[in-house]
Amino acid sequence: MMMASLAYFEKESEDRDGDGVVIRYSFGEDPGAMTRLLTMNTRTRTARPDDGVLDHTFLKASRRINAVYDERARWPDRGMSAS
């Protein structure tokens, strides 16, 4: 039996830097416990986990953030990915 895989995310901050705009998102498997952070470089559209852990939850959150940007042409404030 396969379990559902969930990743929730919410925008924490948006700042300008030398490379453009950097957005920090909290994320996690539970909307009440999004204890991890990822940083999205909006110019390159690449994300990195602030804790350095490249796991399934990070990948689901970062891919969904980019997918929402593709759909709406703006960075999401919050969202989730389920599979």
Backbone as ProteinMPNN parsed JSONL, in Angstrom:
{"seq_chain_A": "MMMASLAYFEKESEDRDGDGVVIRYSFGEDPGAMTRLLTMNTRTRTARPDDGVLDHTFLKASRRINAVYDERARWPDRGMSAS", "coords_chain_A": {"N_chain_A": [[0.834, -1.181, 0.0], [0.59, 2.176, -0.899], [1.527, 5.235, 0.533], [0.224, 8.561, 0.734], [2.06, 11.362, -0.406], [2.952, 14.419, 0.87], [3.579, 17.921, 0.637], [3.798, 21.008, 2.034], [3.916, 24.583, 1.689], [4.918, 27.968, 2.474], [5.268, 31.432, 1.899], [7.809, 33.255, 3.452], [9.548, 35.458, 3.363], [10.676, 38.071, 1.141], [13.267, 39.3, -0.664], [15.491, 41.672, -2.165], [18.555, 41.063, -3.825], [21.956, 40.965, -5.065], [21.612, 39.278, -7.222], [19.01, 39.52, -8.039], [15.76, 38.779, -7.038], [15.207, 37.127, -3.995], [13.393, 34.601, -2.506], [12.178, 33.337, 0.506], [10.849, 30.377, 1.702], [8.919, 28.643, 4.099], [8.562, 25.159, 4.718], [7.128, 21.834, 4.768], [5.883, 18.565, 5.766], [3.502, 18.797, 7.05], [0.977, 21.186, 7.504], [0.897, 22.558, 9.899], [3.381, 22.347, 10.921], [5.681, 23.448, 9.548], [8.731, 23.485, 9.523], [11.097, 23.707, 8.191], [13.211, 25.562, 5.883], [13.398, 26.931, 2.588], [15.273, 28.516, 0.032], [14.543, 30.44, -2.725], [15.887, 31.421, -5.745], [14.824, 33.818, -7.778], [15.652, 34.681, -10.266], [17.249, 32.671, -11.454], [15.575, 30.612, -10.963], [16.083, 28.541, -9.212], [16.22, 26.487, -6.323], [17.306, 26.105, -2.925], [17.735, 24.058, -0.078], [17.697, 25.402, 3.163], [18.793, 23.969, 5.249], [20.433, 22.205, 3.979], [19.568, 19.652, 3.309], [18.651, 17.6, 0.808], [15.928, 16.286, 0.195], [12.943, 14.269, -0.441], [10.674, 15.799, 0.34], [11.618, 18.462, 0.198], [12.176, 18.553, -2.594], [9.585, 18.154, -3.682], [8.229, 20.449, -2.707], [9.776, 22.594, -3.813], [9.562, 22.089, -6.566], [6.797, 22.333, -6.924], [6.404, 25.022, -6.263], [7.774, 26.277, -8.392], [6.152, 25.284, -10.48], [3.681, 26.515, -9.954], [4.447, 29.138, -10.394], [4.931, 28.956, -13.162], [2.297, 28.53, -14.045], [0.883, 30.846, -13.198], [2.455, 33.092, -13.5], [3.515, 34.443, -11.331], [5.056, 34.423, -8.112], [4.066, 32.064, -5.697], [2.183, 32.639, -2.653], [1.532, 30.7, -0.844], [1.004, 27.127, -0.655], [0.533, 23.679, -1.743], [1.655, 20.322, -2.41], [0.616, 17.226, -3.558], [0.87, 13.713, -3.824]], "CA_chain_A": [[0.0, 0.0, 0.0], [1.389, 3.391, -1.009], [1.032, 6.375, 1.309], [0.269, 9.856, 0.052], [3.207, 12.204, -0.092], [2.501, 15.799, 0.925], [4.535, 18.983, 0.948], [3.167, 22.318, 2.161], [4.894, 25.675, 1.714], [4.382, 29.313, 2.685], [6.277, 32.48, 1.75], [8.216, 33.911, 4.7], [10.153, 36.756, 3.074], [11.075, 38.338, -0.24], [14.302, 40.326, -0.567], [16.361, 41.914, -3.321], [20.0, 40.925, -3.621], [22.687, 41.241, -6.293], [21.146, 38.379, -8.281], [17.584, 39.706, -8.292], [14.906, 38.617, -5.867], [15.31, 35.859, -3.293], [12.212, 34.355, -1.682], [12.331, 32.236, 1.463], [9.617, 29.658, 2.019], [8.919, 27.543, 5.056], [7.912, 24.005, 4.1], [7.114, 20.604, 5.547], [4.862, 17.575, 5.439], [2.301, 19.13, 7.811], [0.839, 22.649, 7.469], [1.105, 23.103, 11.235], [4.77, 22.122, 11.341], [6.596, 23.715, 8.434], [9.892, 23.933, 10.28], [12.263, 23.852, 7.325], [13.186, 26.713, 4.984], [14.122, 26.862, 1.328], [15.503, 29.817, -0.592], [14.338, 30.398, -4.167], [16.453, 32.506, -6.522], [13.813, 34.007, -8.822], [16.289, 34.897, -11.569], [17.65, 31.37, -11.986], [14.486, 29.68, -10.617], [16.633, 27.404, -8.488], [15.988, 26.513, -4.879], [18.221, 25.321, -2.086], [17.232, 23.917, 1.285], [18.586, 26.114, 4.077], [19.483, 23.0, 6.102], [21.303, 21.379, 3.148], [19.012, 18.315, 3.109], [17.935, 17.478, -0.469], [15.074, 15.106, 0.315], [11.717, 14.244, -1.231], [9.804, 16.914, 0.725], [12.201, 19.662, -0.413], [11.982, 18.496, -4.039], [8.163, 18.364, -3.967], [7.89, 21.854, -2.455], [10.432, 23.487, -4.772], [8.979, 21.859, -7.895], [5.443, 22.896, -6.953], [6.554, 26.487, -6.287], [8.085, 26.616, -9.786], [4.992, 24.971, -11.319], [2.699, 27.573, -9.75], [4.962, 30.304, -11.119], [4.67, 28.709, -14.584], [0.858, 28.651, -14.29], [0.303, 32.143, -12.852], [3.441, 34.159, -13.736], [3.852, 35.116, -10.077], [5.493, 33.477, -7.087], [2.943, 31.824, -4.786], [2.293, 32.951, -1.224], [1.453, 29.428, -0.125], [0.46, 26.051, -1.481], [0.864, 22.306, -1.359], [1.804, 19.333, -3.451], [0.222, 15.887, -3.081], [0.978, 12.633, -4.808]], "C_chain_A": [[0.88, 1.246, 0.0], [0.724, 4.519, -0.22], [1.122, 7.638, 0.463], [1.499, 10.624, 0.512], [2.752, 13.651, -0.195], [3.661, 16.737, 1.211], [3.769, 20.304, 0.926], [4.257, 23.382, 2.154], [4.175, 27.002, 1.91], [5.513, 30.326, 2.629], [6.532, 33.145, 3.103], [8.776, 35.306, 4.453], [10.52, 36.836, 1.6], [12.036, 39.52, -0.2], [15.049, 40.46, -1.883], [17.806, 41.643, -2.905], [20.675, 41.178, -4.965], [22.216, 40.422, -7.479], [19.681, 38.577, -8.635], [16.801, 39.597, -7.011], [15.092, 37.211, -5.308], [14.088, 35.732, -2.399], [12.51, 33.172, -0.769], [10.952, 31.683, 1.779], [9.865, 28.697, 3.171], [8.203, 26.386, 4.364], [7.991, 22.801, 5.021], [5.974, 19.705, 5.124], [3.535, 17.85, 6.119], [2.161, 20.649, 7.832], [1.039, 23.31, 8.835], [2.533, 22.981, 11.725], [5.714, 22.281, 10.161], [7.859, 24.335, 9.021], [11.137, 24.137, 9.435], [12.093, 25.06, 6.43], [13.922, 26.374, 3.69], [14.217, 28.271, 0.778], [15.422, 29.648, -2.096], [14.976, 31.629, -4.804], [15.524, 32.693, -7.714], [14.415, 34.258, -10.202], [16.637, 33.563, -12.212], [16.581, 30.302, -11.793], [15.011, 28.402, -9.987], [16.412, 27.601, -7.0], [17.082, 25.738, -4.175], [17.602, 25.22, -0.702], [18.208, 24.596, 2.249], [19.351, 25.162, 4.992], [20.387, 22.05, 5.311], [20.777, 19.992, 2.846], [18.158, 18.29, 1.845], [17.092, 16.21, -0.445], [13.805, 15.265, -0.513], [10.804, 15.435, -0.915], [10.315, 18.222, 0.134], [11.931, 19.682, -1.915], [10.53, 18.744, -4.42], [7.789, 19.828, -3.79], [8.499, 22.76, -3.52], [9.873, 23.308, -6.184], [7.579, 22.456, -7.994], [5.49, 24.423, -6.997], [6.844, 26.938, -7.721], [6.901, 26.353, -10.714], [3.914, 26.038, -11.179], [3.158, 28.846, -10.457], [4.708, 30.154, -12.625], [3.2, 28.952, -14.934], [0.361, 30.093, -14.163], [1.205, 33.344, -13.128], [3.641, 35.039, -12.508], [4.192, 34.048, -9.041], [4.384, 33.304, -6.059], [3.238, 32.264, -3.35], [2.289, 31.683, -0.388], [0.895, 28.377, -1.069], [0.845, 24.697, -0.946], [1.004, 21.451, -2.595], [1.442, 17.98, -2.851], [0.413, 14.892, -4.203], [0.812, 11.306, -4.107]], "O_chain_A": [[1.805, 1.359, 0.804], [-0.487, 4.723, -0.303], [1.984, 7.763, -0.407], [1.913, 10.538, 1.668], [2.225, 14.067, -1.227], [4.598, 16.393, 1.932], [3.166, 20.665, -0.084], [5.388, 23.121, 2.562], [3.002, 27.154, 1.57], [6.574, 30.127, 3.221], [5.601, 33.544, 3.803], [8.52, 36.23, 5.226], [10.656, 35.825, 0.912], [11.671, 40.61, 0.243], [15.217, 39.488, -2.62], [18.218, 41.952, -1.787], [20.003, 41.574, -5.917], [22.401, 40.831, -8.626], [19.16, 37.843, -9.475], [17.128, 40.238, -6.013], [15.129, 36.233, -6.054], [13.778, 36.639, -1.627], [13.023, 32.143, -1.208], [10.017, 32.424, 2.081], [10.892, 28.02, 3.217], [7.336, 26.608, 3.519], [8.813, 22.753, 5.936], [5.196, 20.043, 4.232], [2.537, 17.205, 5.8], [3.127, 21.344, 8.147], [1.323, 24.505, 8.905], [2.865, 23.452, 12.812], [6.456, 21.361, 9.818], [8.029, 25.554, 9.013], [12.129, 24.684, 9.916], [10.977, 25.538, 6.23], [14.913, 25.644, 3.684], [13.352, 29.11, 1.026], [16.13, 28.829, -2.68], [14.642, 32.758, -4.442], [15.443, 31.816, -8.574], [13.736, 34.062, -11.21], [16.349, 33.348, -13.39], [16.66, 29.222, -12.378], [14.462, 27.319, -10.196], [16.416, 28.721, -6.49], [17.7, 24.84, -4.746], [17.012, 26.181, -0.208], [19.416, 24.383, 2.156], [20.437, 25.499, 5.463], [21.037, 21.186, 5.899], [21.465, 19.213, 2.186], [17.079, 18.881, 1.806], [17.487, 15.183, -0.997], [13.619, 16.271, -1.199], [10.221, 16.018, -1.829], [9.524, 19.014, -0.379], [11.508, 20.704, -2.456], [10.261, 19.466, -5.38], [7.1, 20.393, -4.639], [7.803, 23.61, -4.075], [9.728, 24.286, -6.917], [7.214, 23.02, -9.026], [4.694, 25.046, -7.699], [6.222, 27.881, -8.21], [6.67, 27.125, -11.644], [3.297, 26.429, -12.171], [2.346, 29.552, -11.053], [4.315, 31.115, -13.287], [2.892, 29.511, -15.987], [-0.494, 30.519, -14.94], [0.767, 34.488, -13.004], [3.905, 36.236, -12.629], [3.687, 32.927, -9.089], [3.817, 34.292, -5.593], [4.385, 32.26, -2.902], [2.957, 31.601, 0.642], [0.381, 28.694, -2.142], [1.402, 24.568, 0.144], [0.537, 21.803, -3.679], [1.907, 17.629, -1.766], [0.155, 15.183, -5.371], [0.868, 10.257, -4.748]]}, "name": "protein", "num_of_chains": 1, "seq": "MMMASLAYFEKESEDRDGDGVVIRYSFGEDPGAMTRLLTMNTRTRTARPDDGVLDHTFLKASRRINAVYDERARWPDRGMSAS"}
